Amino acid sequence: MTTTTLTPASTDVAGPRTPAMSARGLTLSHAGRTVVDRLDLDVPAGQVTVVVGPNGCGKSTVLRGLSRLLRPSAGAVRLATDGAEADIWSLRPKEFARRVALLPQSPPLPDGITVVDLVGRGRHPHHTLARRWSAADDDAVARAMHATGTLDLADRHVAELSGGQRQRVWIALTLAQETDVVLLDEPTTYLDVAHQIDVLDLLRDLNRRDGTTVVMVLHDLNLAARYADHVVALREGRLVGCGAPADLVDEDFVARVFGLGSRVIADPVTGSPLVVPAPTHEQTGATP
């Protein structure tokens, strides 16, 4: 078998670029409890960033903070915009939604809605009193549905679709929003392994083709290492490490983040780090 390596997104040879998004001293709370504590984080522009960590470590909460769903109790999130940076809470909601799209876990599904109508809702941030639905919106919806392979589902009701089909439709809605940054909270949840790879290939292709900055939360560390250009690891609401998977993911990293003994080898298909957990009875010294 020939080993292949995923081609990284292009980088600026002149030097590091302004991050697409950044957080400084970000503290996020829920129900009176601090979930994310004084987080400093940069999201590289034009790359795929994957947030990993054990259950309850604050991964989804960070995404809520980046997407303006949760106002920070301290610190700030900044978005690169028009050659400068702006605090995301200084932007009007529609202005922010034209720049950043979010696909949450298990989004609510309107009753009786068809695929094309649901995808069309991704165009709402671009509409104003003076600008209604136009041919440009039709084109954006068609592009999103073509990219996700959902054109043949256009007139079907979303509730009738399989889990994999439905997830593609939600991603099509997100793409129809046509933003520079896309945030996705566990986009492979409830999908079998074939559909997981299908969805992640789609998101990586979007990044490689259009330069879209993709940030997603994943539970599977091996999928994160395979698809990410940049990994962000959290534990108990704090940053444990960040960087390219090849530079970050080793046995010590897995032990510190997950409290798990393991062997890390090269993935025979991609060359990316592949974590092989050790049997529980052999795990000694694996706690952080």
Tab-separated table of C-alpha atoms in Angstrom:
chain	number	residue	atom	x	y	z
A	1	MET	CA	0.000	0.000	0.000
A	2	THR	CA	1.308	3.424	-0.902
A	3	THR	CA	1.265	5.904	1.949
A	4	THR	CA	-0.204	9.274	1.097
A	5	THR	CA	-0.185	12.514	3.017
A	6	LEU	CA	-2.990	15.034	3.057
A	7	THR	CA	-1.970	18.275	1.393
A	8	PRO	CA	-2.122	21.144	3.890
A	9	ALA	CA	-3.974	24.320	3.114
A	10	SER	CA	-1.893	26.996	1.494
A	11	THR	CA	-0.015	29.352	3.812
A	12	ASP	CA	1.276	32.849	3.366
A	13	VAL	CA	4.946	32.567	2.466
A	14	ALA	CA	5.468	36.186	3.480
A	15	GLY	CA	4.767	35.331	7.102
A	16	PRO	CA	1.952	34.472	9.490
A	17	ARG	CA	-1.438	35.937	8.662
A	18	THR	CA	-3.918	37.531	11.028
A	19	PRO	CA	-5.978	34.722	12.574
A	20	ALA	CA	-9.492	34.369	11.222
A	21	MET	CA	-10.697	34.506	14.830
A	22	SER	CA	-8.920	34.888	18.141
A	23	ALA	CA	-9.837	34.722	21.808
A	24	ARG	CA	-7.992	36.388	24.648
A	25	GLY	CA	-8.705	35.689	28.301
A	26	LEU	CA	-12.000	34.116	27.246
A	27	THR	CA	-14.087	32.969	30.197
A	28	LEU	CA	-17.447	31.327	29.521
A	29	SER	CA	-19.967	30.248	32.126
A	30	HIS	CA	-23.133	28.184	32.120
A	31	ALA	CA	-25.699	27.982	34.935
A	32	GLY	CA	-23.346	29.893	37.214
A	33	ARG	CA	-20.429	27.522	36.602
A	34	THR	CA	-17.231	28.497	34.785
A	35	VAL	CA	-16.810	26.078	31.889
A	36	VAL	CA	-14.011	27.784	29.929
A	37	ASP	CA	-11.407	29.629	31.963
A	38	ARG	CA	-9.202	32.442	30.580
A	39	LEU	CA	-8.660	30.827	27.199
A	40	ASP	CA	-6.210	32.287	24.692
A	41	LEU	CA	-6.829	30.864	21.227
A	42	ASP	CA	-5.999	31.649	17.603
A	43	VAL	CA	-7.927	30.145	14.676
A	44	PRO	CA	-5.612	30.077	11.628
A	45	ALA	CA	-7.203	31.626	8.545
A	46	GLY	CA	-7.868	29.296	5.628
A	47	GLN	CA	-7.206	26.113	7.604
A	48	VAL	CA	-9.198	23.286	9.189
A	49	THR	CA	-9.083	23.553	12.976
A	50	VAL	CA	-10.427	20.704	15.109
A	51	VAL	CA	-11.172	21.087	18.822
A	52	VAL	CA	-10.669	17.906	20.865
A	53	GLY	CA	-10.801	16.889	24.496
A	54	PRO	CA	-12.657	14.654	26.954
A	55	ASN	CA	-16.379	14.936	27.582
A	56	GLY	CA	-17.305	18.028	29.550
A	57	CYS	CA	-14.038	19.859	28.867
A	58	GLY	CA	-15.723	22.855	27.212
A	59	LYS	CA	-15.409	22.082	23.487
A	60	SER	CA	-18.990	22.933	22.553
A	61	THR	CA	-18.954	25.887	24.939
A	62	VAL	CA	-15.955	27.352	23.114
A	63	LEU	CA	-17.836	27.055	19.834
A	64	ARG	CA	-20.816	28.820	21.417
A	65	GLY	CA	-18.494	31.600	22.500
A	66	LEU	CA	-16.964	31.935	19.032
A	67	SER	CA	-20.423	32.037	17.430
A	68	ARG	CA	-22.000	34.684	19.714
A	69	LEU	CA	-24.429	32.184	21.208
A	70	LEU	CA	-22.831	32.729	24.612
A	71	ARG	CA	-21.587	36.099	25.825
A	72	PRO	CA	-18.295	35.832	27.743
A	73	SER	CA	-18.129	36.723	31.422
A	74	ALA	CA	-14.555	37.908	30.775
A	75	GLY	CA	-12.230	38.309	27.834
A	76	ALA	CA	-13.111	38.791	24.181
A	77	VAL	CA	-13.373	37.099	20.797
A	78	ARG	CA	-12.157	39.011	17.753
A	79	LEU	CA	-12.899	38.408	14.083
A	80	ALA	CA	-10.679	39.402	11.165
A	81	THR	CA	-12.760	41.716	9.007
A	82	ASP	CA	-11.834	44.053	6.159
A	83	GLY	CA	-8.136	44.014	6.980
A	84	ALA	CA	-8.702	44.703	10.684
A	85	GLU	CA	-10.055	42.915	13.739
A	86	ALA	CA	-13.345	43.555	15.500
A	87	ASP	CA	-14.853	42.282	18.729
A	88	ILE	CA	-17.631	39.966	17.577
A	89	TRP	CA	-20.103	41.609	19.977
A	90	SER	CA	-19.490	44.975	18.322
A	91	LEU	CA	-20.921	43.657	15.044
A	92	ARG	CA	-24.588	43.652	14.175
A	93	PRO	CA	-26.073	40.127	14.181
A	94	LYS	CA	-26.633	40.027	10.413
A	95	GLU	CA	-23.171	41.433	9.725
A	96	PHE	CA	-21.652	38.711	11.892
A	97	ALA	CA	-23.839	36.050	10.207
A	98	ARG	CA	-22.543	37.151	6.802
A	99	ARG	CA	-19.028	36.350	7.998
A	100	VAL	CA	-19.434	33.370	10.350
A	101	ALA	CA	-21.795	30.385	9.974
A	102	LEU	CA	-22.593	27.872	12.715
A	103	LEU	CA	-23.943	24.339	12.475
A	104	PRO	CA	-24.852	23.337	16.054
A	105	GLN	CA	-25.499	19.849	17.338
A	106	SER	CA	-29.004	18.587	16.524
A	107	PRO	CA	-30.423	21.857	15.154
A	108	PRO	CA	-34.225	22.158	15.392
A	109	LEU	CA	-36.033	21.072	12.244
A	110	PRO	CA	-39.069	23.121	11.132
A	111	ASP	CA	-42.162	20.991	10.511
A	112	GLY	CA	-42.876	19.980	6.940
A	113	ILE	CA	-39.955	21.821	5.373
A	114	THR	CA	-38.388	20.672	2.114
A	115	VAL	CA	-34.680	20.439	1.462
A	116	VAL	CA	-34.510	23.418	-0.893
A	117	ASP	CA	-36.500	25.605	1.505
A	118	LEU	CA	-34.271	24.687	4.441
A	119	VAL	CA	-31.072	25.367	2.486
A	120	GLY	CA	-32.570	28.665	1.353
A	121	ARG	CA	-32.714	29.818	4.965
A	122	GLY	CA	-28.954	30.160	4.812
A	123	ARG	CA	-29.484	33.244	2.661
A	124	HIS	CA	-31.417	35.201	5.313
A	125	PRO	CA	-28.369	37.124	6.634
A	126	HIS	CA	-27.928	38.639	3.164
A	127	HIS	CA	-31.454	40.051	3.000
A	128	THR	CA	-32.534	43.532	4.035
A	129	LEU	CA	-35.639	45.656	3.547
A	130	ALA	CA	-34.106	46.807	0.271
A	131	ARG	CA	-32.669	43.474	-0.809
A	132	ARG	CA	-35.041	40.541	-1.126
A	133	TRP	CA	-34.607	37.112	-2.701
A	134	SER	CA	-32.785	37.329	-6.013
A	135	ALA	CA	-31.115	35.242	-8.691
A	136	ALA	CA	-27.901	35.510	-6.649
A	137	ASP	CA	-29.643	33.652	-3.822
A	138	ASP	CA	-30.836	30.949	-6.222
A	139	ASP	CA	-27.261	30.554	-7.434
A	140	ALA	CA	-25.864	30.349	-3.882
A	141	VAL	CA	-28.399	27.669	-2.915
A	142	ALA	CA	-27.665	25.690	-6.090
A	143	ARG	CA	-23.914	25.861	-5.440
A	144	ALA	CA	-24.333	24.680	-1.858
A	145	MET	CA	-26.594	21.801	-2.852
A	146	HIS	CA	-24.285	20.790	-5.698
A	147	ALA	CA	-21.272	20.797	-3.351
A	148	THR	CA	-23.096	18.586	-0.850
A	149	GLY	CA	-24.692	16.251	-3.379
A	150	THR	CA	-28.221	17.177	-2.327
A	151	LEU	CA	-29.670	18.560	-5.569
A	152	ASP	CA	-31.647	15.371	-6.195
A	153	LEU	CA	-33.227	15.752	-2.727
A	154	ALA	CA	-34.454	19.311	-3.339
A	155	ASP	CA	-38.214	18.625	-3.164
A	156	ARG	CA	-38.138	15.976	-0.463
A	157	HIS	CA	-39.120	16.688	3.124
A	158	VAL	CA	-36.070	16.814	5.366
A	159	ALA	CA	-37.794	14.703	8.032
A	160	GLU	CA	-37.953	11.785	5.569
A	161	LEU	CA	-34.199	11.672	4.935
A	162	SER	CA	-31.621	9.325	6.405
A	163	GLY	CA	-29.174	10.648	9.008
A	164	GLY	CA	-26.378	11.016	6.462
A	165	GLN	CA	-28.605	12.791	3.947
A	166	ARG	CA	-29.998	15.108	6.589
A	167	GLN	CA	-26.520	16.078	7.784
A	168	ARG	CA	-25.535	16.932	4.211
A	169	VAL	CA	-28.597	19.167	3.960
A	170	TRP	CA	-27.674	21.015	7.162
A	171	ILE	CA	-24.164	21.509	5.806
A	172	ALA	CA	-25.665	22.788	2.543
A	173	LEU	CA	-27.638	25.372	4.550
A	174	THR	CA	-24.397	26.420	6.242
A	175	LEU	CA	-22.565	26.691	2.905
A	176	ALA	CA	-25.406	28.695	1.357
A	177	GLN	CA	-24.681	31.356	3.946
A	178	GLU	CA	-21.379	31.911	2.059
A	179	THR	CA	-19.213	32.954	4.985
A	180	ASP	CA	-15.440	33.051	5.359
A	181	VAL	CA	-15.628	31.039	8.603
A	182	VAL	CA	-17.713	27.908	9.260
A	183	LEU	CA	-18.137	26.503	12.788
A	184	LEU	CA	-19.496	22.979	13.231
A	185	ASP	CA	-20.274	21.263	16.526
A	186	GLU	CA	-19.720	17.523	16.136
A	187	PRO	CA	-20.872	17.279	12.499
A	188	THR	CA	-20.363	13.483	12.507
A	189	THR	CA	-22.642	12.759	15.480
A	190	TYR	CA	-25.098	9.894	14.855
A	191	LEU	CA	-23.416	8.983	11.560
A	192	ASP	CA	-21.912	5.606	10.725
A	193	VAL	CA	-18.235	5.498	9.811
A	194	ALA	CA	-18.841	5.713	6.039
A	195	HIS	CA	-20.995	8.827	6.435
A	196	GLN	CA	-18.497	10.335	8.881
A	197	ILE	CA	-15.745	10.113	6.269
A	198	ASP	CA	-18.128	11.421	3.618
A	199	VAL	CA	-18.974	14.539	5.651
A	200	LEU	CA	-15.376	15.227	6.682
A	201	ASP	CA	-14.163	14.827	3.094
A	202	LEU	CA	-16.803	17.345	2.066
A	203	LEU	CA	-15.647	19.890	4.653
A	204	ARG	CA	-11.986	19.428	3.788
A	205	ASP	CA	-12.791	19.845	0.092
A	206	LEU	CA	-14.648	23.086	0.899
A	207	ASN	CA	-11.579	24.356	2.706
A	208	ARG	CA	-9.150	23.350	-0.040
A	209	ARG	CA	-11.329	24.666	-2.869
A	210	ASP	CA	-12.555	27.964	-1.419
A	211	GLY	CA	-10.096	28.708	1.378
A	212	THR	CA	-12.933	28.669	3.899
A	213	THR	CA	-11.771	28.611	7.515
A	214	VAL	CA	-13.356	25.546	9.133
A	215	VAL	CA	-13.555	25.014	12.893
A	216	MET	CA	-15.194	21.860	14.187
A	217	VAL	CA	-15.532	19.887	17.371
A	218	LEU	CA	-14.846	16.162	17.026
A	219	HIS	CA	-14.860	13.364	19.595
A	220	ASP	CA	-12.712	11.011	17.522
A	221	LEU	CA	-9.047	11.935	17.965
A	222	ASN	CA	-7.975	9.848	14.970
A	223	LEU	CA	-10.398	11.630	12.657
A	224	ALA	CA	-9.202	14.937	14.107
A	225	ALA	CA	-5.579	14.032	13.383
A	226	ARG	CA	-6.468	12.916	9.863
A	227	TYR	CA	-8.473	15.970	8.803
A	228	ALA	CA	-7.087	18.863	10.838
A	229	ASP	CA	-4.398	21.301	9.831
A	230	HIS	CA	-4.531	22.655	13.376
A	231	VAL	CA	-5.620	20.834	16.549
A	232	VAL	CA	-6.804	22.597	19.703
A	233	ALA	CA	-6.892	20.402	22.826
A	234	LEU	CA	-8.881	21.313	25.936
A	235	ARG	CA	-9.127	19.802	29.383
A	236	GLU	CA	-11.297	21.176	32.186
A	237	GLY	CA	-11.913	24.387	30.271
A	238	ARG	CA	-8.251	25.199	29.706
A	239	LEU	CA	-5.970	24.926	26.709
A	240	VAL	CA	-3.640	21.923	26.923
A	241	GLY	CA	-1.972	22.319	23.546
A	242	CYS	CA	-2.424	23.392	19.959
A	243	GLY	CA	-0.611	22.891	16.688
A	244	ALA	CA	-0.309	20.635	13.679
A	245	PRO	CA	-1.336	17.022	14.421
A	246	ALA	CA	2.095	15.665	13.500
A	247	ASP	CA	3.738	18.031	15.994
A	248	LEU	CA	1.193	17.610	18.776
A	249	VAL	CA	-0.319	14.137	18.927
A	250	ASP	CA	1.917	11.628	20.699
A	251	GLU	CA	1.592	9.269	23.679
A	252	ASP	CA	2.279	12.025	26.203
A	253	PHE	CA	-0.332	14.292	24.609
A	254	VAL	CA	-2.985	11.547	24.713
A	255	ALA	CA	-2.190	10.863	28.380
A	256	ARG	CA	-2.312	14.546	29.366
A	257	VAL	CA	-5.537	15.321	27.520
A	258	PHE	CA	-7.521	12.096	27.895
A	259	GLY	CA	-5.779	10.260	30.758
A	260	LEU	CA	-5.294	7.352	28.369
A	261	GLY	CA	-2.316	5.086	27.750
A	262	SER	CA	-1.676	4.493	24.067
A	263	ARG	CA	0.676	3.909	21.214
A	264	VAL	CA	0.754	6.521	18.456
A	265	ILE	CA	1.770	5.244	15.032
A	266	ALA	CA	1.593	6.574	11.484
A	267	ASP	CA	-1.773	6.085	9.798
A	268	PRO	CA	-1.003	3.651	6.934
A	269	VAL	CA	-3.286	5.592	4.569
A	270	THR	CA	-2.547	9.243	5.329
A	271	GLY	CA	0.625	9.236	7.416
A	272	SER	CA	-1.151	11.260	10.119
A	273	PRO	CA	-0.889	10.228	13.799
A	274	LEU	CA	-3.010	7.200	14.643
A	275	VAL	CA	-3.812	6.581	18.312
A	276	VAL	CA	-4.021	2.933	19.402
A	277	PRO	CA	-5.338	2.765	22.990
A	278	ALA	CA	-3.580	0.425	25.388
A	279	PRO	CA	-5.703	-2.165	27.237
A	280	THR	CA	-7.050	-0.688	30.451
A	281	HIS	CA	-5.095	-3.059	32.692
A	282	GLU	CA	-1.838	-1.981	31.006
A	283	GLN	CA	-2.383	1.737	31.512
A	284	THR	CA	0.019	2.951	34.139
A	285	GLY	CA	0.968	6.535	34.595
A	286	ALA	CA	-1.637	7.620	32.031
A	287	THR	CA	-3.335	10.195	34.201
A	288	PRO	CA	-2.370	13.812	33.688
